[in-house]
Amino acid sequence: MISVVANAYVRLIGGKYRQLSDKMQIFRLFFSIFLLFILWGCEKELATDQQPASSNDELTDDIKRSALTVAEAIDIEPGYWITVKGYIVAAAESSIKNADFRSPFAGKTAILLADEPSDGSDEQLFDDLMPISLSDAAKGISASFNLQENANRWNNFVYIRGIRKQYMSAPGIKEVTNMWIGDPDEIPNPIVVPDDNPDGPDNPDIDDEDDRDVLTVAQAIEAVSEQYIWVRGYIVATTKNSLNNPKFDGILDNFNAIVLADKPGTTDKKLLFPVGIDKNARQALAEYGDQLINMKVEVYGNKPIEGYMNQAGIKKAIKIIIL
């Protein structure tokens, strides 16, 4: 095929000339090689993209803690691996506009996820819907979860692992590797990350959780310094010693701080809140690997007047609770 294209191209530009010059012969050779590389590159990329993904992971408390709601997952930048949780409320084939929210369902290629179950009425309006592709999911997922063949999955609460991508002209999930049925009322027990000296003389009592006032990251940034505060947010990055080079897409070896934000996927420096951690906390958090990113936590510590990493933050966390 390459030779035919090259010959056609030469005849086109040669026009009235019957004999090709030496320069044209060289041009023809390089043009053929150029086409060869283009076709080879396209075939290689296409094969890579079509490799099936599969996983046999069990649904664990760590996965449940790291799962995002549909509203939170929509805010994540495309291209990241995430776990989202929600209710299967509809089936769809090629567009959200023709989705079926009641049986009989039509469409095997996609389902729609929401943060609340469907009541089956025409009057219900969902704040957020996320299309989930089943056509490129790992083996067995489509056959088990498409609503056309599994109407009993309607309104099931599920956890889904895949890549956040645009799908059906909306924020969605593709290349699903895992889908688990869960319990929406089950709340995994929080994990307390150890620290070197939780009951030191300079630390006020931190065990009375009923009386503590937990701040958002935005509130913590504006809070008065030189006081102990609780901050709730998502770990959006880790870093060694500066906010100039945080790691947003995975943990950083030997990191000395976690970076909190009110929304998963936040990268705007003005919205970040750095938190220094000690060796014990670092080792405990590092065990989560890439699942650490976008994990929801509560952190307790002192907000120094001089700041931390040149902005508002906590220089050393006294207590970290993974929610």
PDB file of C-alpha atoms in Angstrom:
ATOM      1  CA  MET A   1       0.000   0.000   0.000  1.00  0.00           C
ATOM      2  CA  ILE A   2       2.836   2.382   0.821  1.00  0.00           C
ATOM      3  CA  SER A   3       4.393   1.782  -2.609  1.00  0.00           C
ATOM      4  CA  VAL A   4       1.095   2.486  -4.370  1.00  0.00           C
ATOM      5  CA  VAL A   5       0.636   5.751  -2.453  1.00  0.00           C
ATOM      6  CA  ALA A   6       4.204   6.806  -3.195  1.00  0.00           C
ATOM      7  CA  ASN A   7       3.842   6.001  -6.912  1.00  0.00           C
ATOM      8  CA  ALA A   8       0.577   7.901  -7.137  1.00  0.00           C
ATOM      9  CA  TYR A   9       2.161  10.871  -5.406  1.00  0.00           C
ATOM     10  CA  VAL A  10       5.142  10.815  -7.804  1.00  0.00           C
ATOM     11  CA  ARG A  11       2.887  10.595 -10.869  1.00  0.00           C
ATOM     12  CA  LEU A  12       0.845  13.504  -9.549  1.00  0.00           C
ATOM     13  CA  ILE A  13       3.757  15.874  -9.052  1.00  0.00           C
ATOM     14  CA  GLY A  14       5.687  14.529 -12.058  1.00  0.00           C
ATOM     15  CA  GLY A  15       2.905  15.408 -14.493  1.00  0.00           C
ATOM     16  CA  LYS A  16       4.450  15.716 -17.964  1.00  0.00           C
ATOM     17  CA  TYR A  17       7.816  14.277 -16.964  1.00  0.00           C
ATOM     18  CA  ARG A  18       8.348  10.651 -17.880  1.00  0.00           C
ATOM     19  CA  GLN A  19      11.782  10.290 -16.333  1.00  0.00           C
ATOM     20  CA  LEU A  20      12.346  10.937 -12.658  1.00  0.00           C
ATOM     21  CA  SER A  21      15.419  12.873 -11.711  1.00  0.00           C
ATOM     22  CA  ASP A  22      17.857  11.655  -9.094  1.00  0.00           C
ATOM     23  CA  LYS A  23      16.384  14.135  -6.655  1.00  0.00           C
ATOM     24  CA  MET A  24      12.904  12.786  -7.247  1.00  0.00           C
ATOM     25  CA  GLN A  25      14.101   9.241  -6.722  1.00  0.00           C
ATOM     26  CA  ILE A  26      15.581  10.254  -3.353  1.00  0.00           C
ATOM     27  CA  PHE A  27      12.409  12.134  -2.444  1.00  0.00           C
ATOM     28  CA  ARG A  28      10.320   9.069  -3.311  1.00  0.00           C
ATOM     29  CA  LEU A  29      12.456   6.880  -1.067  1.00  0.00           C
ATOM     30  CA  PHE A  30      12.222   9.194   1.919  1.00  0.00           C
ATOM     31  CA  PHE A  31       8.502   9.726   1.370  1.00  0.00           C
ATOM     32  CA  SER A  32       7.907   5.957   1.494  1.00  0.00           C
ATOM     33  CA  ILE A  33       9.941   5.637   4.676  1.00  0.00           C
ATOM     34  CA  PHE A  34       7.999   8.537   6.203  1.00  0.00           C
ATOM     35  CA  LEU A  35       4.669   6.842   5.439  1.00  0.00           C
ATOM     36  CA  LEU A  36       5.935   3.585   6.850  1.00  0.00           C
ATOM     37  CA  PHE A  37       6.783   5.185  10.194  1.00  0.00           C
ATOM     38  CA  ILE A  38       3.424   6.932  10.390  1.00  0.00           C
ATOM     39  CA  LEU A  39       1.466   3.737   9.766  1.00  0.00           C
ATOM     40  CA  TRP A  40       3.632   1.739  12.152  1.00  0.00           C
ATOM     41  CA  GLY A  41       3.221   4.324  14.875  1.00  0.00           C
ATOM     42  CA  CYS A  42      -0.564   4.438  14.499  1.00  0.00           C
ATOM     43  CA  GLU A  43      -0.872   0.657  14.606  1.00  0.00           C
ATOM     44  CA  LYS A  44       1.279   0.492  17.748  1.00  0.00           C
ATOM     45  CA  GLU A  45      -0.704   3.199  19.566  1.00  0.00           C
ATOM     46  CA  LEU A  46      -4.025   1.603  18.630  1.00  0.00           C
ATOM     47  CA  ALA A  47      -2.936  -1.804  19.885  1.00  0.00           C
ATOM     48  CA  THR A  48      -1.774  -0.313  23.177  1.00  0.00           C
ATOM     49  CA  ASP A  49      -5.057   1.518  23.685  1.00  0.00           C
ATOM     50  CA  GLN A  50      -7.054  -1.658  23.067  1.00  0.00           C
ATOM     51  CA  GLN A  51      -5.235  -3.863  25.548  1.00  0.00           C
ATOM     52  CA  PRO A  52      -7.862  -5.214  27.974  1.00  0.00           C
ATOM     53  CA  ALA A  53      -7.572  -4.334  31.648  1.00  0.00           C
ATOM     54  CA  SER A  54      -8.458  -6.739  34.417  1.00  0.00           C
ATOM     55  CA  SER A  55      -8.169  -6.974  38.182  1.00  0.00           C
ATOM     56  CA  ASN A  56      -9.282  -9.378  40.892  1.00  0.00           C
ATOM     57  CA  ASP A  57      -9.053  -6.961  43.826  1.00  0.00           C
ATOM     58  CA  GLU A  58     -11.596  -7.403  46.591  1.00  0.00           C
ATOM     59  CA  LEU A  59     -13.609  -4.489  47.932  1.00  0.00           C
ATOM     60  CA  THR A  60     -11.728  -3.335  51.018  1.00  0.00           C
ATOM     61  CA  ASP A  61     -12.191  -0.569  53.576  1.00  0.00           C
ATOM     62  CA  ASP A  62      -9.257   1.270  51.967  1.00  0.00           C
ATOM     63  CA  ILE A  63     -11.070   1.286  48.606  1.00  0.00           C
ATOM     64  CA  LYS A  64     -14.282   2.468  50.254  1.00  0.00           C
ATOM     65  CA  ARG A  65     -12.467   5.316  52.038  1.00  0.00           C
ATOM     66  CA  SER A  66     -10.793   6.490  48.854  1.00  0.00           C
ATOM     67  CA  ALA A  67     -13.990   6.366  46.748  1.00  0.00           C
ATOM     68  CA  LEU A  68     -15.392   9.665  45.486  1.00  0.00           C
ATOM     69  CA  THR A  69     -19.016  10.642  45.175  1.00  0.00           C
ATOM     70  CA  VAL A  70     -20.327  11.296  41.672  1.00  0.00           C
ATOM     71  CA  ALA A  71     -20.239  15.051  42.309  1.00  0.00           C
ATOM     72  CA  GLU A  72     -16.616  14.838  43.469  1.00  0.00           C
ATOM     73  CA  ALA A  73     -15.570  12.590  40.581  1.00  0.00           C
ATOM     74  CA  ILE A  74     -16.986  15.041  38.045  1.00  0.00           C
ATOM     75  CA  ASP A  75     -14.546  17.675  39.347  1.00  0.00           C
ATOM     76  CA  ILE A  76     -11.514  15.419  38.783  1.00  0.00           C
ATOM     77  CA  GLU A  77      -9.290  16.263  35.825  1.00  0.00           C
ATOM     78  CA  PRO A  78      -9.618  13.769  32.924  1.00  0.00           C
ATOM     79  CA  GLY A  79      -6.907  11.128  32.689  1.00  0.00           C
ATOM     80  CA  TYR A  80      -6.719  10.067  36.356  1.00  0.00           C
ATOM     81  CA  TRP A  81      -7.502   6.630  37.753  1.00  0.00           C
ATOM     82  CA  ILE A  82     -10.245   7.028  40.361  1.00  0.00           C
ATOM     83  CA  THR A  83     -12.791   5.020  42.321  1.00  0.00           C
ATOM     84  CA  VAL A  84     -16.320   6.442  42.298  1.00  0.00           C
ATOM     85  CA  LYS A  85     -19.331   5.294  44.308  1.00  0.00           C
ATOM     86  CA  GLY A  86     -23.032   5.756  43.611  1.00  0.00           C
ATOM     87  CA  TYR A  87     -26.309   4.230  42.465  1.00  0.00           C
ATOM     88  CA  ILE A  88     -26.914   2.627  39.055  1.00  0.00           C
ATOM     89  CA  VAL A  89     -29.960   4.623  37.980  1.00  0.00           C
ATOM     90  CA  ALA A  90     -30.204   4.156  34.210  1.00  0.00           C
ATOM     91  CA  ALA A  91     -29.009   2.395  31.078  1.00  0.00           C
ATOM     92  CA  ALA A  92     -27.729   4.223  28.022  1.00  0.00           C
ATOM     93  CA  GLU A  93     -26.490   3.267  24.572  1.00  0.00           C
ATOM     94  CA  SER A  94     -25.009   6.263  22.803  1.00  0.00           C
ATOM     95  CA  SER A  95     -26.208   9.346  24.650  1.00  0.00           C
ATOM     96  CA  ILE A  96     -27.409  10.426  28.080  1.00  0.00           C
ATOM     97  CA  LYS A  97     -30.405  12.010  26.361  1.00  0.00           C
ATOM     98  CA  ASN A  98     -31.893   8.603  25.448  1.00  0.00           C
ATOM     99  CA  ALA A  99     -31.178   6.932  28.802  1.00  0.00           C
ATOM    100  CA  ASP A 100     -33.740   4.534  30.273  1.00  0.00           C
ATOM    101  CA  PHE A 101     -34.493   5.200  33.953  1.00  0.00           C
ATOM    102  CA  ARG A 102     -37.177   2.512  34.169  1.00  0.00           C
ATOM    103  CA  SER A 103     -37.510  -1.096  33.060  1.00  0.00           C
ATOM    104  CA  PRO A 104     -37.450  -2.387  30.377  1.00  0.00           C
ATOM    105  CA  PHE A 105     -33.945  -1.049  29.900  1.00  0.00           C
ATOM    106  CA  ALA A 106     -32.293  -0.739  26.489  1.00  0.00           C
ATOM    107  CA  GLY A 107     -28.561  -0.492  26.010  1.00  0.00           C
ATOM    108  CA  LYS A 108     -25.657  -2.675  27.026  1.00  0.00           C
ATOM    109  CA  THR A 109     -22.767  -0.263  26.484  1.00  0.00           C
ATOM    110  CA  ALA A 110     -23.246   2.112  29.403  1.00  0.00           C
ATOM    111  CA  ILE A 111     -24.905   2.755  32.743  1.00  0.00           C
ATOM    112  CA  LEU A 112     -25.499   6.057  34.531  1.00  0.00           C
ATOM    113  CA  LEU A 113     -24.352   6.620  38.111  1.00  0.00           C
ATOM    114  CA  ALA A 114     -25.871   9.094  40.597  1.00  0.00           C
ATOM    115  CA  ASP A 115     -25.362  10.046  44.245  1.00  0.00           C
ATOM    116  CA  GLU A 116     -28.986   9.240  45.052  1.00  0.00           C
ATOM    117  CA  PRO A 117     -31.190   6.305  44.019  1.00  0.00           C
ATOM    118  CA  SER A 118     -33.847   6.647  41.363  1.00  0.00           C
ATOM    119  CA  ASP A 119     -37.502   6.761  42.352  1.00  0.00           C
ATOM    120  CA  GLY A 120     -38.545   5.708  38.846  1.00  0.00           C
ATOM    121  CA  SER A 121     -40.605   8.814  38.227  1.00  0.00           C
ATOM    122  CA  ASP A 122     -40.453  11.332  35.415  1.00  0.00           C
ATOM    123  CA  GLU A 123     -40.356  14.176  37.920  1.00  0.00           C
ATOM    124  CA  GLN A 124     -37.055  13.236  39.583  1.00  0.00           C
ATOM    125  CA  LEU A 125     -34.139  15.472  38.706  1.00  0.00           C
ATOM    126  CA  PHE A 126     -30.576  14.398  39.430  1.00  0.00           C
ATOM    127  CA  ASP A 127     -27.996  17.014  40.361  1.00  0.00           C
ATOM    128  CA  ASP A 128     -25.202  14.956  38.778  1.00  0.00           C
ATOM    129  CA  LEU A 129     -25.089  11.957  36.458  1.00  0.00           C
ATOM    130  CA  MET A 130     -21.937  10.138  35.388  1.00  0.00           C
ATOM    131  CA  PRO A 131     -21.916   7.798  32.370  1.00  0.00           C
ATOM    132  CA  ILE A 132     -19.917   4.601  32.884  1.00  0.00           C
ATOM    133  CA  SER A 133     -18.640   2.817  29.782  1.00  0.00           C
ATOM    134  CA  LEU A 134     -19.146  -0.949  29.779  1.00  0.00           C
ATOM    135  CA  SER A 135     -17.967  -1.603  26.222  1.00  0.00           C
ATOM    136  CA  ASP A 136     -14.286  -1.290  27.201  1.00  0.00           C
ATOM    137  CA  ALA A 137     -14.624  -2.699  30.729  1.00  0.00           C
ATOM    138  CA  ALA A 138     -12.700  -5.681  32.052  1.00  0.00           C
ATOM    139  CA  LYS A 139     -13.987  -9.145  31.199  1.00  0.00           C
ATOM    140  CA  GLY A 140     -17.302 -10.071  32.794  1.00  0.00           C
ATOM    141  CA  ILE A 141     -18.264  -6.594  34.026  1.00  0.00           C
ATOM    142  CA  SER A 142     -20.595  -5.717  31.155  1.00  0.00           C
ATOM    143  CA  ALA A 143     -22.358  -9.078  31.281  1.00  0.00           C
ATOM    144  CA  SER A 144     -22.935  -8.701  35.026  1.00  0.00           C
ATOM    145  CA  PHE A 145     -23.913  -5.033  35.271  1.00  0.00           C
ATOM    146  CA  ASN A 146     -25.605  -3.858  32.055  1.00  0.00           C
ATOM    147  CA  LEU A 147     -29.249  -3.166  32.904  1.00  0.00           C
ATOM    148  CA  GLN A 148     -30.659  -4.574  29.667  1.00  0.00           C
ATOM    149  CA  GLU A 149     -29.713  -8.096  30.819  1.00  0.00           C
ATOM    150  CA  ASN A 150     -29.548  -7.415  34.569  1.00  0.00           C
ATOM    151  CA  ALA A 151     -32.556  -5.287  35.480  1.00  0.00           C
ATOM    152  CA  ASN A 152     -32.085  -6.309  39.127  1.00  0.00           C
ATOM    153  CA  ARG A 153     -28.927  -4.137  39.216  1.00  0.00           C
ATOM    154  CA  TRP A 154     -31.085  -1.016  38.982  1.00  0.00           C
ATOM    155  CA  ASN A 155     -30.524   1.195  42.064  1.00  0.00           C
ATOM    156  CA  ASN A 156     -27.668  -1.028  43.253  1.00  0.00           C
ATOM    157  CA  PHE A 157     -25.045   0.928  45.168  1.00  0.00           C
ATOM    158  CA  VAL A 158     -21.667   0.211  43.575  1.00  0.00           C
ATOM    159  CA  TYR A 159     -17.995   1.140  43.662  1.00  0.00           C
ATOM    160  CA  ILE A 160     -16.337   1.532  40.248  1.00  0.00           C
ATOM    161  CA  ARG A 161     -12.634   1.761  39.399  1.00  0.00           C
ATOM    162  CA  GLY A 162     -11.617   3.265  36.056  1.00  0.00           C
ATOM    163  CA  ILE A 163     -10.155   6.248  34.222  1.00  0.00           C
ATOM    164  CA  ARG A 164     -11.874   9.611  34.441  1.00  0.00           C
ATOM    165  CA  LYS A 165     -12.545  10.622  30.811  1.00  0.00           C
ATOM    166  CA  GLN A 166     -15.067  12.526  28.746  1.00  0.00           C
ATOM    167  CA  TYR A 167     -17.762  10.084  27.652  1.00  0.00           C
ATOM    168  CA  MET A 168     -21.094  10.761  25.980  1.00  0.00           C
ATOM    169  CA  SER A 169     -20.127  14.464  25.984  1.00  0.00           C
ATOM    170  CA  ALA A 170     -19.980  14.443  29.782  1.00  0.00           C
ATOM    171  CA  PRO A 171     -17.531  13.677  32.602  1.00  0.00           C
ATOM    172  CA  GLY A 172     -17.488   9.880  32.777  1.00  0.00           C
ATOM    173  CA  ILE A 173     -15.518   6.721  33.494  1.00  0.00           C
ATOM    174  CA  LYS A 174     -13.930   4.474  30.862  1.00  0.00           C
ATOM    175  CA  GLU A 175     -11.718   1.375  30.917  1.00  0.00           C
ATOM    176  CA  VAL A 176     -13.399   0.067  34.075  1.00  0.00           C
ATOM    177  CA  THR A 177     -11.269  -2.560  35.810  1.00  0.00           C
ATOM    178  CA  ASN A 178     -13.482  -3.296  38.820  1.00  0.00           C
ATOM    179  CA  MET A 179     -17.089  -2.911  39.878  1.00  0.00           C
ATOM    180  CA  TRP A 180     -18.254  -3.944  43.340  1.00  0.00           C
ATOM    181  CA  ILE A 181     -21.710  -3.977  44.959  1.00  0.00           C
ATOM    182  CA  GLY A 182     -21.608  -2.155  48.291  1.00  0.00           C
ATOM    183  CA  ASP A 183     -23.765  -0.917  51.147  1.00  0.00           C
ATOM    184  CA  PRO A 184     -24.537   2.827  51.071  1.00  0.00           C
ATOM    185  CA  ASP A 185     -25.104   2.873  54.848  1.00  0.00           C
ATOM    186  CA  GLU A 186     -21.787   1.232  55.693  1.00  0.00           C
ATOM    187  CA  ILE A 187     -19.145   3.676  56.916  1.00  0.00           C
ATOM    188  CA  PRO A 188     -15.630   2.210  57.186  1.00  0.00           C
ATOM    189  CA  ASN A 189     -13.976   2.743  60.544  1.00  0.00           C
ATOM    190  CA  PRO A 190     -11.566   5.688  60.479  1.00  0.00           C
ATOM    191  CA  ILE A 191      -7.856   4.969  60.667  1.00  0.00           C
ATOM    192  CA  VAL A 192      -5.741   7.039  63.011  1.00  0.00           C
ATOM    193  CA  VAL A 193      -2.219   7.556  61.723  1.00  0.00           C
ATOM    194  CA  PRO A 194       0.327   7.363  64.575  1.00  0.00           C
ATOM    195  CA  ASP A 195       2.665  10.186  65.490  1.00  0.00           C
ATOM    196  CA  ASP A 196       5.828  10.375  67.572  1.00  0.00           C
ATOM    197  CA  ASN A 197       4.424  12.209  70.586  1.00  0.00           C
ATOM    198  CA  PRO A 198       0.626  12.498  70.548  1.00  0.00           C
ATOM    199  CA  ASP A 199       0.302  13.417  74.224  1.00  0.00           C
ATOM    200  CA  GLY A 200       3.171  15.839  74.616  1.00  0.00           C
ATOM    201  CA  PRO A 201       2.910  18.652  77.213  1.00  0.00           C
ATOM    202  CA  ASP A 202       2.364  21.315  74.525  1.00  0.00           C
ATOM    203  CA  ASN A 203      -0.571  19.519  72.954  1.00  0.00           C
ATOM    204  CA  PRO A 204      -4.102  20.221  74.222  1.00  0.00           C
ATOM    205  CA  ASP A 205      -6.590  17.418  74.662  1.00  0.00           C
ATOM    206  CA  ILE A 206      -7.599  16.075  71.229  1.00  0.00           C
ATOM    207  CA  ASP A 207      -9.747  13.112  72.214  1.00  0.00           C
ATOM    208  CA  ASP A 208     -13.070  14.886  72.768  1.00  0.00           C
ATOM    209  CA  GLU A 209     -14.398  14.624  69.226  1.00  0.00           C
ATOM    210  CA  ASP A 210     -17.869  15.891  70.175  1.00  0.00           C
ATOM    211  CA  ASP A 211     -16.534  19.349  71.033  1.00  0.00           C
ATOM    212  CA  ARG A 212     -13.987  19.809  68.276  1.00  0.00           C
ATOM    213  CA  ASP A 213     -14.626  22.325  65.519  1.00  0.00           C
ATOM    214  CA  VAL A 214     -13.477  20.946  62.160  1.00  0.00           C
ATOM    215  CA  LEU A 215     -12.570  23.525  59.524  1.00  0.00           C
ATOM    216  CA  THR A 216     -12.599  23.267  55.763  1.00  0.00           C
ATOM    217  CA  VAL A 217      -9.317  23.997  54.001  1.00  0.00           C
ATOM    218  CA  ALA A 218     -10.589  27.427  52.981  1.00  0.00           C
ATOM    219  CA  GLN A 219     -11.501  28.188  56.596  1.00  0.00           C
ATOM    220  CA  ALA A 220      -8.150  26.879  57.850  1.00  0.00           C
ATOM    221  CA  ILE A 221      -6.272  29.150  55.447  1.00  0.00           C
ATOM    222  CA  GLU A 222      -8.125  32.182  56.857  1.00  0.00           C
ATOM    223  CA  ALA A 223      -8.062  31.015  60.510  1.00  0.00           C
ATOM    224  CA  VAL A 224      -6.044  32.909  63.121  1.00  0.00           C
ATOM    225  CA  SER A 225      -2.501  31.581  63.465  1.00  0.00           C
ATOM    226  CA  GLU A 226      -0.806  30.293  66.623  1.00  0.00           C
ATOM    227  CA  GLN A 227      -3.690  27.976  67.484  1.00  0.00           C
ATOM    228  CA  TYR A 228      -4.432  24.278  67.260  1.00  0.00           C
ATOM    229  CA  ILE A 229      -7.002  23.438  64.602  1.00  0.00           C
ATOM    230  CA  TRP A 230      -8.762  20.488  62.995  1.00  0.00           C
ATOM    231  CA  VAL A 231      -8.827  20.571  59.193  1.00  0.00           C
ATOM    232  CA  ARG A 232     -10.840  18.292  56.908  1.00  0.00           C
ATOM    233  CA  GLY A 233      -9.893  17.909  53.254  1.00  0.00           C
ATOM    234  CA  TYR A 234      -8.572  15.719  50.482  1.00  0.00           C
ATOM    235  CA  ILE A 235      -4.920  14.768  50.066  1.00  0.00           C
ATOM    236  CA  VAL A 236      -4.353  16.100  46.560  1.00  0.00           C
ATOM    237  CA  ALA A 237      -0.541  15.933  46.551  1.00  0.00           C
ATOM    238  CA  THR A 238       2.614  15.125  48.485  1.00  0.00           C
ATOM    239  CA  THR A 239       5.876  17.013  48.528  1.00  0.00           C
ATOM    240  CA  LYS A 240       9.330  16.951  50.073  1.00  0.00           C
ATOM    241  CA  ASN A 241       9.879  20.537  51.130  1.00  0.00           C
ATOM    242  CA  SER A 242       8.152  22.963  48.763  1.00  0.00           C
ATOM    243  CA  LEU A 243       4.862  23.717  47.059  1.00  0.00           C
ATOM    244  CA  ASN A 244       6.758  24.617  43.909  1.00  0.00           C
ATOM    245  CA  ASN A 245       7.103  20.939  42.937  1.00  0.00           C
ATOM    246  CA  PRO A 246       4.271  18.915  44.521  1.00  0.00           C
ATOM    247  CA  LYS A 247       3.427  15.441  43.243  1.00  0.00           C
ATOM    248  CA  PHE A 248      -0.232  15.434  42.148  1.00  0.00           C
ATOM    249  CA  ASP A 249      -0.492  12.038  40.421  1.00  0.00           C
ATOM    250  CA  GLY A 250       1.026   9.652  42.983  1.00  0.00           C
ATOM    251  CA  ILE A 251       3.001   9.563  46.193  1.00  0.00           C
ATOM    252  CA  LEU A 252       6.496  11.001  46.269  1.00  0.00           C
ATOM    253  CA  ASP A 253       9.300   8.889  47.761  1.00  0.00           C
ATOM    254  CA  ASN A 254      10.469  10.276  51.105  1.00  0.00           C
ATOM    255  CA  PHE A 255       7.787  12.969  51.140  1.00  0.00           C
ATOM    256  CA  ASN A 256       7.726  15.170  54.237  1.00  0.00           C
ATOM    257  CA  ALA A 257       4.298  16.736  53.791  1.00  0.00           C
ATOM    258  CA  ILE A 258       0.825  16.060  52.497  1.00  0.00           C
ATOM    259  CA  VAL A 259      -1.127  18.795  50.718  1.00  0.00           C
ATOM    260  CA  LEU A 260      -4.836  19.269  51.454  1.00  0.00           C
ATOM    261  CA  ALA A 261      -7.610  20.896  49.429  1.00  0.00           C
ATOM    262  CA  ASP A 262     -11.390  21.129  49.696  1.00  0.00           C
ATOM    263  CA  LYS A 263     -11.920  19.392  46.339  1.00  0.00           C
ATOM    264  CA  PRO A 264     -10.167  16.376  44.800  1.00  0.00           C
ATOM    265  CA  GLY A 265      -7.882  17.239  41.908  1.00  0.00           C
ATOM    266  CA  THR A 266      -7.211  20.828  43.064  1.00  0.00           C
ATOM    267  CA  THR A 267      -3.880  22.208  41.815  1.00  0.00           C
ATOM    268  CA  ASP A 268      -4.300  25.967  42.376  1.00  0.00           C
ATOM    269  CA  LYS A 269      -1.585  26.876  44.896  1.00  0.00           C
ATOM    270  CA  LYS A 270      -3.787  29.492  46.595  1.00  0.00           C
ATOM    271  CA  LEU A 271      -6.278  26.753  47.549  1.00  0.00           C
ATOM    272  CA  LEU A 272      -3.711  24.317  48.995  1.00  0.00           C
ATOM    273  CA  PHE A 273      -2.898  23.705  52.659  1.00  0.00           C
ATOM    274  CA  PRO A 274       0.433  21.922  53.358  1.00  0.00           C
ATOM    275  CA  VAL A 275       0.721  19.666  56.408  1.00  0.00           C
ATOM    276  CA  GLY A 276       4.066  18.424  57.677  1.00  0.00           C
ATOM    277  CA  ILE A 277       4.209  14.829  58.937  1.00  0.00           C
ATOM    278  CA  ASP A 278       6.696  12.810  60.947  1.00  0.00           C
ATOM    279  CA  LYS A 279       8.394   9.523  60.080  1.00  0.00           C
ATOM    280  CA  ASN A 280       5.717   7.273  61.601  1.00  0.00           C
ATOM    281  CA  ALA A 281       2.883   9.032  59.792  1.00  0.00           C
ATOM    282  CA  ARG A 282       4.850   9.042  56.531  1.00  0.00           C
ATOM    283  CA  GLN A 283       5.416   5.278  56.707  1.00  0.00           C
ATOM    284  CA  ALA A 284       1.747   4.622  57.506  1.00  0.00           C
ATOM    285  CA  LEU A 285       0.488   6.824  54.668  1.00  0.00           C
ATOM    286  CA  ALA A 286       3.031   5.510  52.159  1.00  0.00           C
ATOM    287  CA  GLU A 287       1.467   2.047  52.457  1.00  0.00           C
ATOM    288  CA  TYR A 288      -1.577   3.346  50.580  1.00  0.00           C
ATOM    289  CA  GLY A 289       0.534   4.040  47.487  1.00  0.00           C
ATOM    290  CA  ASP A 290      -1.334   5.907  44.757  1.00  0.00           C
ATOM    291  CA  GLN A 291      -4.621   5.475  46.652  1.00  0.00           C
ATOM    292  CA  LEU A 292      -3.350   8.181  48.999  1.00  0.00           C
ATOM    293  CA  ILE A 293      -4.110  10.839  46.390  1.00  0.00           C
ATOM    294  CA  ASN A 294      -7.650  12.245  46.828  1.00  0.00           C
ATOM    295  CA  MET A 295      -8.097  10.388  50.134  1.00  0.00           C
ATOM    296  CA  LYS A 296     -10.295  12.278  52.595  1.00  0.00           C
ATOM    297  CA  VAL A 297      -8.693  12.986  55.976  1.00  0.00           C
ATOM    298  CA  GLU A 298      -8.929  15.093  59.108  1.00  0.00           C
ATOM    299  CA  VAL A 299      -5.706  16.591  60.442  1.00  0.00           C
ATOM    300  CA  TYR A 300      -4.949  18.175  63.809  1.00  0.00           C
ATOM    301  CA  GLY A 301      -2.050  20.474  64.549  1.00  0.00           C
ATOM    302  CA  ASN A 302      -0.827  23.983  65.203  1.00  0.00           C
ATOM    303  CA  LYS A 303      -0.992  26.672  62.537  1.00  0.00           C
ATOM    304  CA  PRO A 304       2.218  28.700  63.022  1.00  0.00           C
ATOM    305  CA  ILE A 305       2.248  32.438  62.526  1.00  0.00           C
ATOM    306  CA  GLU A 306       5.189  32.157  60.118  1.00  0.00           C
ATOM    307  CA  GLY A 307       3.232  29.683  58.006  1.00  0.00           C
ATOM    308  CA  TYR A 308       4.579  26.518  56.426  1.00  0.00           C
ATOM    309  CA  MET A 309       6.189  26.314  52.995  1.00  0.00           C
ATOM    310  CA  ASN A 310       5.612  30.068  52.655  1.00  0.00           C
ATOM    311  CA  GLN A 311       1.858  29.931  53.140  1.00  0.00           C
ATOM    312  CA  ALA A 312      -0.824  28.916  55.628  1.00  0.00           C
ATOM    313  CA  GLY A 313      -0.369  25.355  56.842  1.00  0.00           C
ATOM    314  CA  ILE A 314       0.408  22.995  59.707  1.00  0.00           C
ATOM    315  CA  LYS A 315       4.112  22.426  60.292  1.00  0.00           C
ATOM    316  CA  LYS A 316       3.678  19.100  62.118  1.00  0.00           C
ATOM    317  CA  ALA A 317       0.482  17.068  62.308  1.00  0.00           C
ATOM    318  CA  ILE A 318      -0.322  15.725  65.752  1.00  0.00           C
ATOM    319  CA  LYS A 319      -3.120  13.482  64.579  1.00  0.00           C
ATOM    320  CA  ILE A 320      -4.341  12.307  61.159  1.00  0.00           C
ATOM    321  CA  ILE A 321      -7.632  10.474  60.721  1.00  0.00           C
ATOM    322  CA  ILE A 322      -8.394   8.766  57.407  1.00  0.00           C
ATOM    323  CA  LEU A 323     -12.151   9.013  56.888  1.00  0.00           C
TER     324      LEU A 323
END
